[in-house]
């Protein structure tokens, strides 16, 4: 029986994690839940899974919910306390944005398993997370389907790796021309052809920024150099990643494109349980298609890879600027093709800053976010 805390329970990953637990109630026990603002969902989920300890991240929502939570017999604690709760051995972090870095560090410093769906935490603070993992005996388990696949392909041998190959569906606009991309709308960008995800990551998939962020995440997770991580377009999203070894052998992890599979594996590894995703019938699939990524048409991928080569400050600025730019696009303030220009300008501005401690991560994030907001209109004219 795995005792689990879910941070960000009301989001896409959190809800799919709860579904995996429903299907395997004899294998998992949820001992804590957190949300940002959706207190109604928190109460319903706590009742269903018999949870007594909960947290609400947003200050205003937390204050407004105190009476209602108490009336339901729920103990309201801080997110920090939830991360360190003695009952839990695994904490799934599905928090959105850099806000997930502090909780992730708390989990690892408590010596627990961190099932990490919050890629921004690893991107911005990977060095500090890996240090905490080593010093306190915790363990980082990737939830992203690509990194879960890499982990499985590396399990036989972590030596003699020539390349890690992350696959990309290509997003909602993979078949559009560069000219057509100028006129796409937020509504169309939020219609991913394969995966069901939150708004931010869906737009990032459309720009291919998400794949750039995943490359950076892989660098930290697997302690591998940037030049050994490749990106390959694979429309069907059946092969989630590959590992190429020095002898030319490639190992790949294949499954249906269903996030419940990597979520469950992060919670139960090395055990595997049915999550209702169904098997993979390769005869029905028929064929698998692959192709090179066009970085001229999707410059966000190149900007992310360039930032990875420049160092931590550039990566932090990249993440901060992308959050601001994607929100501006969703709100109709900038065009889809403006996102790369906005992010690129901010990365150049902050690439030379020093990252000596954890607080530097948050300081650079705040500065880069404010810079992007202040210069957004001027940059896209």
Short mmCIF file of N, CA and C in Angstrom, two decimals, residues 217-374:
data_model
loop_
_atom_site.label_atom_id
_atom_site.label_comp_id
_atom_site.label_asym_id
_atom_site.label_seq_id
_atom_site.Cartn_x
_atom_site.Cartn_y
_atom_site.Cartn_z
N UNK A 217 14.52 19.52 -18.79
CA UNK A 217 14.16 18.63 -17.69
C UNK A 217 14.96 17.34 -17.76
N UNK A 218 15.12 16.80 -18.96
CA UNK A 218 15.88 15.56 -19.14
C UNK A 218 17.35 15.74 -18.77
N UNK A 219 17.91 16.90 -19.07
CA UNK A 219 19.30 17.18 -18.70
C UNK A 219 19.52 16.98 -17.21
N UNK A 220 18.62 17.54 -16.42
CA UNK A 220 18.75 17.46 -14.96
C UNK A 220 18.37 16.07 -14.43
N UNK A 221 17.25 15.54 -14.92
CA UNK A 221 16.77 14.26 -14.40
C UNK A 221 17.78 13.14 -14.60
N UNK A 222 18.38 13.10 -15.79
CA UNK A 222 19.23 11.97 -16.15
C UNK A 222 20.71 12.32 -16.20
N UNK A 223 21.04 13.55 -15.77
CA UNK A 223 22.43 13.99 -15.71
C UNK A 223 23.14 13.72 -17.04
N UNK A 224 22.56 14.25 -18.10
CA UNK A 224 23.09 14.03 -19.44
C UNK A 224 23.26 15.36 -20.14
N UNK A 225 24.28 15.46 -20.98
CA UNK A 225 24.59 16.74 -21.63
C UNK A 225 23.58 17.07 -22.72
N UNK A 226 23.44 18.36 -22.97
CA UNK A 226 22.47 18.86 -23.94
C UNK A 226 22.67 18.24 -25.33
N UNK A 227 23.92 18.05 -25.73
CA UNK A 227 24.19 17.54 -27.08
C UNK A 227 23.77 16.10 -27.27
N UNK A 228 23.44 15.39 -26.19
CA UNK A 228 23.01 14.00 -26.29
C UNK A 228 21.49 13.84 -26.21
N UNK A 229 20.77 14.95 -26.26
CA UNK A 229 19.30 14.89 -26.22
C UNK A 229 18.75 15.40 -27.54
N UNK A 230 18.01 14.57 -28.22
CA UNK A 230 17.45 14.90 -29.53
C UNK A 230 15.93 14.94 -29.45
N UNK A 231 15.33 15.62 -30.41
CA UNK A 231 13.87 15.70 -30.51
C UNK A 231 13.44 15.18 -31.87
N UNK A 232 12.44 14.32 -31.87
CA UNK A 232 11.96 13.68 -33.09
C UNK A 232 10.45 13.81 -33.18
N UNK A 233 9.94 14.28 -34.30
CA UNK A 233 8.48 14.35 -34.44
C UNK A 233 7.92 12.96 -34.68
N UNK A 234 6.86 12.65 -33.93
CA UNK A 234 6.21 11.35 -34.02
C UNK A 234 4.72 11.59 -33.79
N UNK A 235 3.99 11.64 -34.87
CA UNK A 235 2.62 12.13 -34.87
C UNK A 235 1.69 11.31 -33.98
N UNK A 236 1.89 10.01 -33.93
CA UNK A 236 0.93 9.14 -33.24
C UNK A 236 1.08 9.13 -31.72
N UNK A 237 2.22 9.59 -31.20
CA UNK A 237 2.50 9.58 -29.76
C UNK A 237 2.34 8.19 -29.15
N UNK A 238 2.80 7.20 -29.89
CA UNK A 238 2.80 5.82 -29.40
C UNK A 238 4.14 5.50 -28.74
N UNK A 239 5.23 5.89 -29.42
CA UNK A 239 6.57 5.82 -28.81
C UNK A 239 6.78 7.11 -28.05
N UNK A 240 7.02 7.00 -26.76
CA UNK A 240 7.08 8.20 -25.93
C UNK A 240 8.50 8.74 -25.78
N UNK A 241 9.49 7.90 -25.92
CA UNK A 241 10.89 8.31 -25.98
C UNK A 241 11.71 7.09 -26.34
N UNK A 242 12.96 7.34 -26.75
CA UNK A 242 13.89 6.27 -27.06
C UNK A 242 15.24 6.57 -26.41
N UNK A 243 15.99 5.53 -26.13
CA UNK A 243 17.37 5.67 -25.70
C UNK A 243 18.25 4.91 -26.68
N UNK A 244 19.22 5.61 -27.26
CA UNK A 244 20.15 5.00 -28.20
C UNK A 244 21.47 4.73 -27.49
N UNK A 245 21.98 3.50 -27.63
CA UNK A 245 23.23 3.12 -26.98
C UNK A 245 24.39 3.14 -27.99
N UNK A 246 25.59 3.06 -27.47
CA UNK A 246 26.79 3.19 -28.30
C UNK A 246 26.89 2.12 -29.38
N UNK A 247 26.27 0.97 -29.15
CA UNK A 247 26.35 -0.09 -30.15
C UNK A 247 25.30 0.03 -31.25
N UNK A 248 24.52 1.11 -31.21
CA UNK A 248 23.50 1.32 -32.22
C UNK A 248 22.12 0.82 -31.85
N UNK A 249 22.02 0.10 -30.71
CA UNK A 249 20.73 -0.39 -30.25
C UNK A 249 19.88 0.77 -29.73
N UNK A 250 18.59 0.73 -30.04
CA UNK A 250 17.65 1.69 -29.48
C UNK A 250 16.60 0.94 -28.66
N UNK A 251 16.32 1.44 -27.47
CA UNK A 251 15.23 0.93 -26.66
C UNK A 251 14.13 1.99 -26.62
N UNK A 252 12.89 1.56 -26.78
CA UNK A 252 11.77 2.49 -26.81
C UNK A 252 10.67 2.01 -25.88
N UNK A 253 9.92 2.96 -25.34
CA UNK A 253 8.75 2.64 -24.52
C UNK A 253 7.51 3.04 -25.31
N UNK A 254 6.60 2.09 -25.51
CA UNK A 254 5.40 2.31 -26.31
C UNK A 254 4.16 2.08 -25.45
N UNK A 255 3.16 2.92 -25.64
CA UNK A 255 1.86 2.71 -25.01
C UNK A 255 0.86 3.66 -25.67
N UNK A 256 -0.39 3.47 -25.35
CA UNK A 256 -1.39 4.45 -25.77
C UNK A 256 -1.05 5.80 -25.16
N UNK A 257 -1.40 6.90 -25.83
CA UNK A 257 -1.17 8.23 -25.25
C UNK A 257 -2.18 8.55 -24.15
N UNK A 258 -1.92 8.05 -22.96
CA UNK A 258 -2.82 8.21 -21.83
C UNK A 258 -1.97 8.52 -20.60
N UNK A 259 -2.14 9.71 -20.04
CA UNK A 259 -1.29 10.15 -18.93
C UNK A 259 -1.46 9.32 -17.67
N UNK A 260 -2.55 8.57 -17.57
CA UNK A 260 -2.72 7.75 -16.38
C UNK A 260 -1.63 6.69 -16.26
N UNK A 261 -1.05 6.30 -17.40
CA UNK A 261 -0.01 5.26 -17.38
C UNK A 261 1.26 5.77 -16.69
N UNK A 262 1.88 6.88 -17.14
CA UNK A 262 3.07 7.35 -16.44
C UNK A 262 2.79 7.87 -15.03
N UNK A 263 1.58 8.40 -14.80
CA UNK A 263 1.23 8.86 -13.45
C UNK A 263 1.24 7.68 -12.49
N UNK A 264 0.55 6.60 -12.87
CA UNK A 264 0.50 5.42 -12.01
C UNK A 264 1.87 4.82 -11.79
N UNK A 265 2.70 4.78 -12.83
CA UNK A 265 4.02 4.19 -12.69
C UNK A 265 4.89 5.00 -11.73
N UNK A 266 4.75 6.33 -11.77
CA UNK A 266 5.51 7.17 -10.85
C UNK A 266 5.10 6.93 -9.40
N UNK A 267 3.84 6.55 -9.21
CA UNK A 267 3.34 6.30 -7.86
C UNK A 267 3.63 4.88 -7.37
N UNK A 268 3.77 3.94 -8.29
CA UNK A 268 3.87 2.53 -7.88
C UNK A 268 5.18 1.85 -8.23
N UNK A 269 6.05 2.53 -8.96
CA UNK A 269 7.28 1.91 -9.48
C UNK A 269 8.02 1.11 -8.40
N UNK A 270 8.48 -0.10 -8.74
CA UNK A 270 8.51 -0.75 -10.06
C UNK A 270 7.26 -1.57 -10.40
N UNK A 271 6.25 -1.55 -9.52
CA UNK A 271 5.02 -2.30 -9.80
C UNK A 271 4.19 -1.57 -10.86
N UNK A 272 3.40 -2.35 -11.61
CA UNK A 272 2.55 -1.80 -12.65
C UNK A 272 1.13 -2.34 -12.48
N UNK A 273 0.14 -1.44 -12.58
CA UNK A 273 -1.25 -1.84 -12.41
C UNK A 273 -2.09 -1.34 -13.58
N UNK A 274 -3.23 -1.97 -13.77
CA UNK A 274 -4.16 -1.55 -14.82
C UNK A 274 -4.77 -0.20 -14.44
N UNK A 275 -4.67 0.76 -15.35
CA UNK A 275 -5.27 2.08 -15.09
C UNK A 275 -6.41 2.37 -16.05
N UNK A 276 -6.87 1.35 -16.75
CA UNK A 276 -8.00 1.55 -17.65
C UNK A 276 -7.65 2.14 -19.00
N UNK A 277 -6.36 2.20 -19.32
CA UNK A 277 -5.94 2.80 -20.58
C UNK A 277 -6.09 1.85 -21.76
N UNK A 278 -6.14 0.56 -21.48
CA UNK A 278 -6.25 -0.42 -22.55
C UNK A 278 -4.90 -0.77 -23.13
N UNK A 279 -4.83 -1.91 -23.77
CA UNK A 279 -3.58 -2.36 -24.36
C UNK A 279 -3.31 -1.67 -25.69
N UNK A 280 -2.12 -1.92 -26.22
CA UNK A 280 -1.71 -1.32 -27.48
C UNK A 280 -1.73 -2.39 -28.57
N UNK A 281 -2.61 -2.24 -29.53
CA UNK A 281 -2.73 -3.17 -30.65
C UNK A 281 -1.97 -2.59 -31.84
N UNK A 282 -0.73 -3.04 -32.02
CA UNK A 282 0.12 -2.47 -33.07
C UNK A 282 -0.42 -2.78 -34.46
N UNK A 283 -1.11 -3.89 -34.62
CA UNK A 283 -1.69 -4.20 -35.92
C UNK A 283 -2.74 -3.16 -36.31
N UNK A 284 -3.50 -2.70 -35.31
CA UNK A 284 -4.50 -1.66 -35.57
C UNK A 284 -3.85 -0.31 -35.82
N UNK A 285 -2.76 -0.05 -35.11
CA UNK A 285 -2.04 1.21 -35.33
C UNK A 285 -1.53 1.27 -36.77
N UNK A 286 -1.02 0.13 -37.25
CA UNK A 286 -0.61 0.03 -38.65
C UNK A 286 0.79 0.49 -38.91
N UNK A 287 1.05 1.79 -38.77
CA UNK A 287 2.40 2.31 -39.00
C UNK A 287 2.66 3.48 -38.08
N UNK A 288 3.93 3.73 -37.84
CA UNK A 288 4.37 4.84 -37.01
C UNK A 288 5.19 5.79 -37.88
N UNK A 289 4.93 7.08 -37.76
CA UNK A 289 5.59 8.08 -38.60
C UNK A 289 6.56 8.93 -37.80
N UNK A 290 7.67 9.27 -38.42
CA UNK A 290 8.69 10.09 -37.77
C UNK A 290 9.17 11.17 -38.74
N UNK A 291 9.64 12.26 -38.19
CA UNK A 291 10.16 13.32 -39.02
C UNK A 291 10.99 14.30 -38.22
N UNK A 292 11.74 15.13 -38.93
CA UNK A 292 12.55 16.16 -38.28
C UNK A 292 11.67 17.33 -37.86
N UNK A 293 12.11 18.06 -36.84
CA UNK A 293 11.40 19.24 -36.37
C UNK A 293 11.88 20.46 -37.16
N UNK A 294 10.95 21.28 -37.60
CA UNK A 294 11.27 22.51 -38.32
C UNK A 294 11.40 23.66 -37.33
N UNK A 295 12.63 23.95 -36.92
CA UNK A 295 12.86 25.01 -35.93
C UNK A 295 12.69 26.41 -36.51
N UNK A 296 12.67 26.52 -37.84
CA UNK A 296 12.39 27.82 -38.45
C UNK A 296 10.91 28.16 -38.27
N UNK A 297 10.08 27.16 -38.42
CA UNK A 297 8.64 27.37 -38.27
C UNK A 297 8.24 27.45 -36.80
N UNK A 298 8.97 26.73 -35.94
CA UNK A 298 8.69 26.71 -34.51
C UNK A 298 9.94 27.16 -33.73
N UNK A 299 10.22 28.47 -33.74
CA UNK A 299 11.46 28.98 -33.14
C UNK A 299 11.55 28.81 -31.63
N UNK A 300 10.43 28.58 -30.95
CA UNK A 300 10.49 28.44 -29.49
C UNK A 300 11.36 27.26 -29.07
N UNK A 301 11.38 26.20 -29.87
CA UNK A 301 12.23 25.06 -29.53
C UNK A 301 13.69 25.46 -29.57
N UNK A 302 14.10 26.18 -30.60
CA UNK A 302 15.50 26.61 -30.69
C UNK A 302 15.85 27.59 -29.57
N UNK A 303 14.94 28.48 -29.22
CA UNK A 303 15.18 29.43 -28.13
C UNK A 303 15.41 28.67 -26.82
N UNK A 304 14.62 27.63 -26.59
CA UNK A 304 14.76 26.83 -25.37
C UNK A 304 16.09 26.09 -25.36
N UNK A 305 16.47 25.52 -26.48
CA UNK A 305 17.74 24.79 -26.55
C UNK A 305 18.93 25.74 -26.39
N UNK A 306 18.82 26.93 -26.97
CA UNK A 306 19.89 27.93 -26.81
C UNK A 306 20.00 28.36 -25.34
N UNK A 307 18.86 28.54 -24.68
CA UNK A 307 18.87 28.92 -23.27
C UNK A 307 19.52 27.82 -22.43
N UNK A 308 19.24 26.57 -22.76
CA UNK A 308 19.84 25.45 -22.04
C UNK A 308 21.36 25.48 -22.16
N UNK A 309 21.86 25.91 -23.31
CA UNK A 309 23.30 26.00 -23.50
C UNK A 309 23.93 27.18 -22.78
N UNK A 310 23.12 28.21 -22.50
CA UNK A 310 23.65 29.41 -21.84
C UNK A 310 23.73 29.27 -20.33
N UNK A 311 22.89 28.42 -19.73
CA UNK A 311 22.99 28.20 -18.29
C UNK A 311 21.71 28.47 -17.54
N UNK A 312 21.80 28.37 -16.21
CA UNK A 312 20.63 28.39 -15.35
C UNK A 312 19.83 29.68 -15.42
N UNK A 313 20.50 30.83 -15.43
CA UNK A 313 19.76 32.10 -15.45
C UNK A 313 18.93 32.23 -16.72
N UNK A 314 19.49 31.82 -17.85
CA UNK A 314 18.76 31.87 -19.12
C UNK A 314 17.54 30.95 -19.08
N UNK A 315 17.70 29.78 -18.47
CA UNK A 315 16.60 28.83 -18.38
C UNK A 315 15.49 29.38 -17.49
N UNK A 316 15.85 29.97 -16.36
CA UNK A 316 14.85 30.55 -15.46
C UNK A 316 14.09 31.67 -16.16
N UNK A 317 14.84 32.54 -16.88
CA UNK A 317 14.21 33.64 -17.62
C UNK A 317 13.30 33.10 -18.72
N UNK A 318 13.74 32.05 -19.38
CA UNK A 318 12.92 31.41 -20.42
C UNK A 318 11.58 30.96 -19.85
N UNK A 319 11.63 30.28 -18.74
CA UNK A 319 10.40 29.77 -18.12
C UNK A 319 9.47 30.91 -17.70
N UNK A 320 10.05 31.94 -17.09
CA UNK A 320 9.25 33.08 -16.62
C UNK A 320 8.61 33.82 -17.79
N UNK A 321 9.40 34.10 -18.82
CA UNK A 321 8.89 34.84 -19.97
C UNK A 321 7.82 34.06 -20.71
N UNK A 322 8.00 32.76 -20.80
CA UNK A 322 7.03 31.93 -21.51
C UNK A 322 5.68 31.94 -20.79
N UNK A 323 5.69 31.89 -19.46
CA UNK A 323 4.44 31.95 -18.71
C UNK A 323 3.69 33.24 -19.01
N UNK A 324 4.41 34.35 -19.02
CA UNK A 324 3.79 35.65 -19.28
C UNK A 324 3.27 35.72 -20.72
N UNK A 325 4.11 35.28 -21.67
CA UNK A 325 3.75 35.39 -23.09
C UNK A 325 2.57 34.49 -23.44
N UNK A 326 2.55 33.28 -22.90
CA UNK A 326 1.44 32.36 -23.19
C UNK A 326 0.13 32.92 -22.64
N UNK A 327 0.17 33.47 -21.43
CA UNK A 327 -1.04 34.08 -20.86
C UNK A 327 -1.51 35.24 -21.73
N UNK A 328 -0.57 36.05 -22.21
CA UNK A 328 -0.94 37.18 -23.06
C UNK A 328 -1.58 36.70 -24.36
N UNK A 329 -1.07 35.60 -24.91
CA UNK A 329 -1.66 35.03 -26.13
C UNK A 329 -3.07 34.51 -25.85
N UNK A 330 -3.24 33.76 -24.77
CA UNK A 330 -4.56 33.21 -24.43
C UNK A 330 -5.57 34.34 -24.20
N UNK A 331 -5.08 35.45 -23.62
CA UNK A 331 -5.95 36.60 -23.35
C UNK A 331 -6.18 37.47 -24.58
N UNK A 332 -5.58 37.10 -25.71
CA UNK A 332 -5.79 37.84 -26.95
C UNK A 332 -4.98 39.11 -27.09
N UNK A 333 -3.91 39.26 -26.30
CA UNK A 333 -3.11 40.48 -26.32
C UNK A 333 -1.97 40.45 -27.33
N UNK A 334 -1.49 39.24 -27.66
CA UNK A 334 -0.43 39.10 -28.65
C UNK A 334 -0.78 37.95 -29.59
N UNK A 335 -0.12 37.91 -30.73
CA UNK A 335 -0.33 36.84 -31.69
C UNK A 335 0.47 35.60 -31.31
N UNK A 336 0.09 34.47 -31.86
CA UNK A 336 0.79 33.22 -31.60
C UNK A 336 2.27 33.33 -31.94
N UNK A 337 2.57 33.94 -33.07
CA UNK A 337 3.96 34.05 -33.51
C UNK A 337 4.76 35.10 -32.73
N UNK A 338 4.09 35.89 -31.91
CA UNK A 338 4.80 36.86 -31.05
C UNK A 338 5.43 36.19 -29.84
N UNK A 339 4.95 35.02 -29.47
CA UNK A 339 5.42 34.37 -28.24
C UNK A 339 6.93 34.17 -28.28
N UNK A 340 7.44 33.68 -29.39
CA UNK A 340 8.88 33.41 -29.48
C UNK A 340 9.71 34.69 -29.37
N UNK A 341 9.23 35.78 -29.98
CA UNK A 341 9.97 37.04 -29.92
C UNK A 341 10.03 37.57 -28.49
N UNK A 342 8.90 37.53 -27.81
CA UNK A 342 8.83 38.01 -26.43
C UNK A 342 9.77 37.20 -25.54
N UNK A 343 9.71 35.88 -25.65
CA UNK A 343 10.54 35.03 -24.81
C UNK A 343 12.02 35.20 -25.14
N UNK A 344 12.33 35.24 -26.42
CA UNK A 344 13.73 35.39 -26.83
C UNK A 344 14.37 36.66 -26.30
N UNK A 345 13.63 37.76 -26.32
CA UNK A 345 14.17 39.03 -25.82
C UNK A 345 14.47 38.97 -24.32
N UNK A 346 13.59 38.34 -23.56
CA UNK A 346 13.81 38.25 -22.11
C UNK A 346 15.00 37.34 -21.80
N UNK A 347 15.13 36.25 -22.51
CA UNK A 347 16.26 35.34 -22.28
C UNK A 347 17.58 36.08 -22.49
N UNK A 348 17.66 36.85 -23.55
CA UNK A 348 18.89 37.61 -23.82
C UNK A 348 19.19 38.59 -22.69
N UNK A 349 18.17 39.18 -22.13
CA UNK A 349 18.35 40.20 -21.08
C UNK A 349 18.90 39.61 -19.79
N UNK A 350 18.57 38.37 -19.46
CA UNK A 350 18.91 37.83 -18.14
C UNK A 350 19.91 36.67 -18.17
N UNK A 351 20.50 36.39 -19.31
CA UNK A 351 21.36 35.21 -19.44
C UNK A 351 22.61 35.25 -18.58
N UNK A 352 23.11 36.43 -18.26
CA UNK A 352 24.40 36.54 -17.57
C UNK A 352 24.29 36.61 -16.04
N UNK A 353 23.11 36.50 -15.49
CA UNK A 353 22.95 36.60 -14.05
C UNK A 353 23.46 35.35 -13.35
N UNK A 354 23.88 35.51 -12.11
CA UNK A 354 24.43 34.40 -11.34
C UNK A 354 23.34 33.69 -10.53
N UNK A 355 23.39 32.37 -10.49
CA UNK A 355 22.48 31.57 -9.68
C UNK A 355 23.31 30.82 -8.64
N UNK A 356 23.46 31.44 -7.47
CA UNK A 356 24.29 30.84 -6.44
C UNK A 356 23.52 30.07 -5.40
N UNK A 357 22.23 30.40 -5.23
CA UNK A 357 21.41 29.73 -4.21
C UNK A 357 19.97 29.66 -4.69
N UNK A 358 19.14 28.98 -3.92
CA UNK A 358 17.75 28.80 -4.31
C UNK A 358 17.00 30.13 -4.46
N UNK A 359 17.30 31.07 -3.57
CA UNK A 359 16.59 32.35 -3.64
C UNK A 359 16.89 33.11 -4.92
N UNK A 360 18.07 32.88 -5.49
CA UNK A 360 18.40 33.51 -6.76
C UNK A 360 17.45 33.05 -7.86
N UNK A 361 17.00 31.81 -7.78
CA UNK A 361 16.05 31.28 -8.76
C UNK A 361 14.77 32.12 -8.73
N UNK A 362 14.24 32.35 -7.55
CA UNK A 362 12.99 33.10 -7.42
C UNK A 362 13.19 34.57 -7.76
N UNK A 363 14.34 35.12 -7.43
CA UNK A 363 14.61 36.52 -7.75
C UNK A 363 14.68 36.74 -9.26
N UNK A 364 15.40 35.85 -9.96
CA UNK A 364 15.51 35.99 -11.41
C UNK A 364 14.15 35.76 -12.06
N UNK A 365 13.39 34.81 -11.55
CA UNK A 365 12.05 34.56 -12.07
C UNK A 365 11.18 35.81 -11.96
N UNK A 366 11.23 36.46 -10.79
CA UNK A 366 10.41 37.66 -10.57
C UNK A 366 10.86 38.80 -11.48
N UNK A 367 12.16 38.99 -11.60
CA UNK A 367 12.69 40.06 -12.44
C UNK A 367 12.36 39.82 -13.91
N UNK A 368 12.52 38.58 -14.35
CA UNK A 368 12.24 38.25 -15.76
C UNK A 368 10.75 38.38 -16.07
N UNK A 369 9.91 37.97 -15.14
CA UNK A 369 8.46 38.10 -15.33
C UNK A 369 8.07 39.57 -15.46
N UNK A 370 8.58 40.40 -14.54
CA UNK A 370 8.25 41.81 -14.56
C UNK A 370 8.77 42.49 -15.81
N UNK A 371 9.99 42.13 -16.21
CA UNK A 371 10.57 42.69 -17.44
C UNK A 371 9.71 42.34 -18.64
N UNK A 372 9.27 41.10 -18.72
CA UNK A 372 8.45 40.65 -19.85
C UNK A 372 7.12 41.38 -19.87
N UNK A 373 6.50 41.53 -18.72
CA UNK A 373 5.22 42.24 -18.63
C UNK A 373 5.39 43.69 -19.05
N UNK A 374 6.44 44.33 -18.56
CA UNK A 374 6.67 45.76 -18.83
C UNK A 374 6.99 46.03 -20.30
#
